[in-house]
Short mmCIF file of C-alpha atoms in Angstrom, two decimals:
data_model
loop_
_atom_site.label_atom_id
_atom_site.label_comp_id
_atom_site.label_asym_id
_atom_site.label_seq_id
_atom_site.Cartn_x
_atom_site.Cartn_y
_atom_site.Cartn_z
CA MET A 1 57.47 -33.82 9.18
CA PRO A 2 56.42 -35.06 5.72
CA THR A 3 52.97 -36.02 7.05
CA ARG A 4 52.55 -32.57 8.48
CA ASN A 5 53.40 -30.99 5.12
CA ILE A 6 50.85 -33.19 3.41
CA VAL A 7 48.17 -32.14 5.91
CA VAL A 8 49.06 -28.45 5.45
CA MET A 9 48.93 -28.83 1.66
CA ALA A 10 45.57 -30.60 1.87
CA VAL A 11 44.14 -27.83 4.04
CA MET A 12 45.49 -25.17 1.67
CA TRP A 13 44.02 -26.99 -1.31
CA GLY A 14 40.66 -27.23 0.50
CA LEU A 15 40.69 -23.50 1.20
CA ARG A 16 41.46 -22.73 -2.44
CA ALA A 17 38.67 -25.02 -3.59
CA ALA A 18 36.24 -23.41 -1.15
CA ARG A 19 37.31 -19.93 -2.28
CA GLY A 20 36.84 -20.95 -5.91
CA ALA A 21 33.38 -22.33 -5.18
CA LEU A 22 32.46 -19.11 -3.39
CA VAL A 23 33.62 -17.00 -6.33
CA LEU A 24 31.64 -19.17 -8.77
CA SER A 25 28.50 -18.95 -6.65
CA LEU A 26 28.81 -15.15 -6.40
CA VAL A 27 29.27 -14.85 -10.16
CA ALA A 28 26.23 -17.06 -10.74
CA ALA A 29 24.12 -15.13 -8.24
CA THR A 30 25.01 -11.69 -9.56
CA GLY A 31 24.65 -12.81 -13.16
CA ALA A 32 20.91 -13.08 -12.59
CA CYS A 33 20.81 -9.45 -11.42
CA THR A 34 22.10 -7.88 -14.60
CA VAL A 35 19.94 -5.45 -16.53
CA ALA A 36 19.39 -5.93 -20.22
CA SER A 37 21.60 -3.54 -22.13
CA HIS A 38 19.27 -3.15 -25.09
CA GLN A 39 15.57 -2.50 -25.36
CA GLU A 40 13.52 -1.33 -28.26
CA PRO A 41 12.05 2.18 -27.89
CA GLY A 42 8.49 0.81 -27.85
CA GLN A 43 9.37 -1.61 -25.07
CA ALA A 44 10.82 1.18 -22.94
CA SER A 45 7.77 3.39 -23.48
CA ALA A 46 5.49 0.49 -22.56
CA ALA A 47 7.51 -0.11 -19.38
CA VAL A 48 7.17 3.57 -18.45
CA ALA A 49 3.43 3.44 -19.14
CA ASP A 50 3.05 0.30 -16.99
CA ALA A 51 4.84 1.92 -14.06
CA LEU A 52 2.76 5.07 -14.39
CA SER A 53 -0.45 3.03 -14.54
CA GLN A 54 0.55 1.42 -11.24
CA ALA A 55 1.15 4.85 -9.75
CA GLY A 56 -2.22 6.03 -11.07
CA SER A 57 -3.91 3.16 -9.29
CA ALA A 58 -2.17 4.13 -6.05
CA ALA A 59 -3.30 7.74 -6.48
CA GLU A 60 -6.91 6.69 -7.04
CA THR A 61 -6.87 4.38 -4.03
CA THR A 62 -5.43 7.19 -1.93
CA ARG A 63 -8.24 9.50 -3.06
CA ILE A 64 -10.84 6.92 -2.03
CA VAL A 65 -9.17 6.37 1.35
CA VAL A 66 -9.04 10.10 2.11
CA GLU A 67 -12.68 10.58 1.12
CA GLN A 68 -13.82 7.62 3.22
CA LEU A 69 -11.75 8.71 6.21
CA SER A 70 -13.04 12.29 6.02
CA ARG A 71 -16.64 11.00 6.02
CA GLY A 72 -16.02 8.78 9.03
CA ARG A 73 -16.42 5.58 7.02
CA MET A 74 -12.93 4.35 7.81
CA THR A 75 -10.79 4.31 10.94
CA GLY A 76 -7.41 6.01 11.17
CA PRO A 77 -5.41 2.77 11.53
CA MET A 78 -7.29 1.21 8.64
CA ALA A 79 -6.58 4.24 6.46
CA ASP A 80 -2.93 4.26 7.48
CA THR A 81 -2.56 0.62 6.44
CA ALA A 82 -4.19 1.33 3.08
CA LEU A 83 -1.98 4.37 2.51
CA LEU A 84 1.13 2.44 3.47
CA ASP A 85 0.18 -0.16 0.87
CA GLN A 86 -0.05 2.61 -1.73
CA LEU A 87 3.44 3.79 -0.82
CA ARG A 88 4.67 0.27 -1.54
CA VAL A 89 2.96 0.33 -4.94
CA LEU A 90 4.59 3.69 -5.67
CA ASP A 91 7.95 2.32 -4.56
CA ASP A 92 7.53 -0.54 -7.05
CA ALA A 93 6.64 1.94 -9.81
CA GLU A 94 9.67 4.07 -8.98
CA THR A 95 11.92 1.02 -8.97
CA ALA A 96 10.60 0.00 -12.38
CA LEU A 97 11.44 3.45 -13.72
CA THR A 98 14.85 3.80 -12.10
CA THR A 99 16.02 0.41 -13.31
CA LEU A 100 14.82 0.98 -16.87
CA VAL A 101 17.60 1.42 -19.41
CA PRO A 102 16.15 3.77 -22.03
CA PRO A 103 17.37 3.10 -25.58
CA ASP A 104 16.71 6.59 -26.92
CA THR A 105 16.11 10.21 -25.96
CA THR A 106 12.34 9.92 -26.17
CA SER A 107 12.06 7.05 -23.68
CA SER A 108 14.66 8.71 -21.47
CA ASP A 109 12.51 11.86 -21.36
CA GLN A 110 9.42 9.74 -20.67
CA ARG A 111 11.21 8.03 -17.81
CA ALA A 112 12.33 11.38 -16.33
CA ALA A 113 8.79 12.78 -16.54
CA GLY A 114 7.46 9.57 -15.01
CA LEU A 115 9.89 9.70 -12.11
CA ALA A 116 8.91 13.30 -11.36
CA ALA A 117 5.20 12.42 -11.51
CA VAL A 118 5.58 9.36 -9.28
CA GLY A 119 7.54 11.51 -6.82
CA ASP A 120 4.72 14.06 -6.70
CA VAL A 121 2.11 11.35 -6.06
CA THR A 122 4.36 9.83 -3.39
CA ASP A 123 4.57 13.22 -1.67
CA ALA A 124 0.77 13.47 -1.69
CA VAL A 125 0.38 9.99 -0.18
CA VAL A 126 2.93 10.81 2.53
CA SER A 127 0.92 13.97 3.27
CA ALA A 128 -2.22 11.85 3.48
CA ARG A 129 -0.57 9.63 6.09
CA GLU A 130 0.50 12.69 8.07
CA TRP A 131 -3.01 14.15 7.80
CA ASP A 132 -4.42 10.84 9.05
CA ALA A 133 -1.95 10.79 11.94
CA ALA A 134 -2.75 14.39 12.91
CA ARG A 135 -6.47 13.65 12.65
CA SER A 136 -6.03 10.62 14.88
CA GLY A 137 -4.40 12.69 17.60
CA GLY A 138 -0.76 12.60 16.53
CA ASP A 139 1.46 15.49 17.53
CA LEU A 140 1.88 16.96 14.04
CA GLY A 141 0.28 20.34 14.67
CA GLY A 142 3.35 22.31 13.62
CA ALA A 143 4.28 20.18 10.63
CA ALA A 144 4.15 22.26 7.45
CA ALA A 145 3.46 19.23 5.26
CA VAL A 146 0.15 18.34 6.95
CA PRO A 147 -2.76 19.62 4.85
CA PRO A 148 -5.33 21.43 7.00
CA THR A 149 -8.36 19.66 5.49
CA ALA A 150 -9.31 16.67 3.39
CA ASP A 151 -10.24 19.06 0.57
CA ALA A 152 -6.75 20.59 0.58
CA LEU A 153 -5.23 17.13 0.57
CA LEU A 154 -7.48 16.01 -2.29
CA ALA A 155 -6.55 19.15 -4.26
CA ASP A 156 -2.84 18.35 -3.84
CA LEU A 157 -3.49 14.76 -4.87
CA ALA A 158 -5.47 15.92 -7.93
CA THR A 159 -2.59 18.15 -9.01
CA ALA A 160 -0.14 15.25 -8.63
CA THR A 161 -2.52 12.94 -10.50
CA ASP A 162 -2.82 15.43 -13.37
CA GLY A 163 0.96 15.39 -13.75
CA LEU A 164 0.92 11.61 -13.67
CA GLU A 165 -1.75 11.43 -16.35
CA LYS A 166 0.23 13.84 -18.55
CA ALA A 167 3.37 11.71 -18.19
CA LEU A 168 1.32 8.60 -18.94
CA ALA A 169 -0.11 10.16 -22.10
CA GLU A 170 3.41 11.11 -23.24
CA ALA A 171 4.49 7.48 -22.76
CA GLY A 172 1.60 6.31 -24.91
CA GLY A 173 -0.51 4.95 -22.06
CA PRO A 174 -4.28 5.03 -21.87
#
């Protein structure tokens, strides 16, 4: 019996040690994921401007893709891949804005305007993908979000880009 108790105690001690190691590793892993609690107002505005510049690049690339596709200089699958890449860029810009901790009202307002502008550009890129799919023979004839022509799509994109540029100017970007 005493040997059995020693074995049980050793197993229990091993489980406690393993549990403790797991807790320590989780604390260490999540410690790297914390967001800084303090930023200077200029740093926050610069972060907003950086994210909006990224989104502006995605909007410009989308414009080029739509123009090239409408002129027959690009295939549908090639355009779809390019547009999907732009959605990833916009997702990164949105993530940068949503994880930003604004230190003041001004940078908070800049972030809110930036999020709205990035959302509008994202909507335009999603419409471009749907337009490409419909143009390539997809069954999207009844979808309300599909622009009827490249010109209509480019007009929607221009409106979204104007909002993006306004938000960028408010954040002190170029």
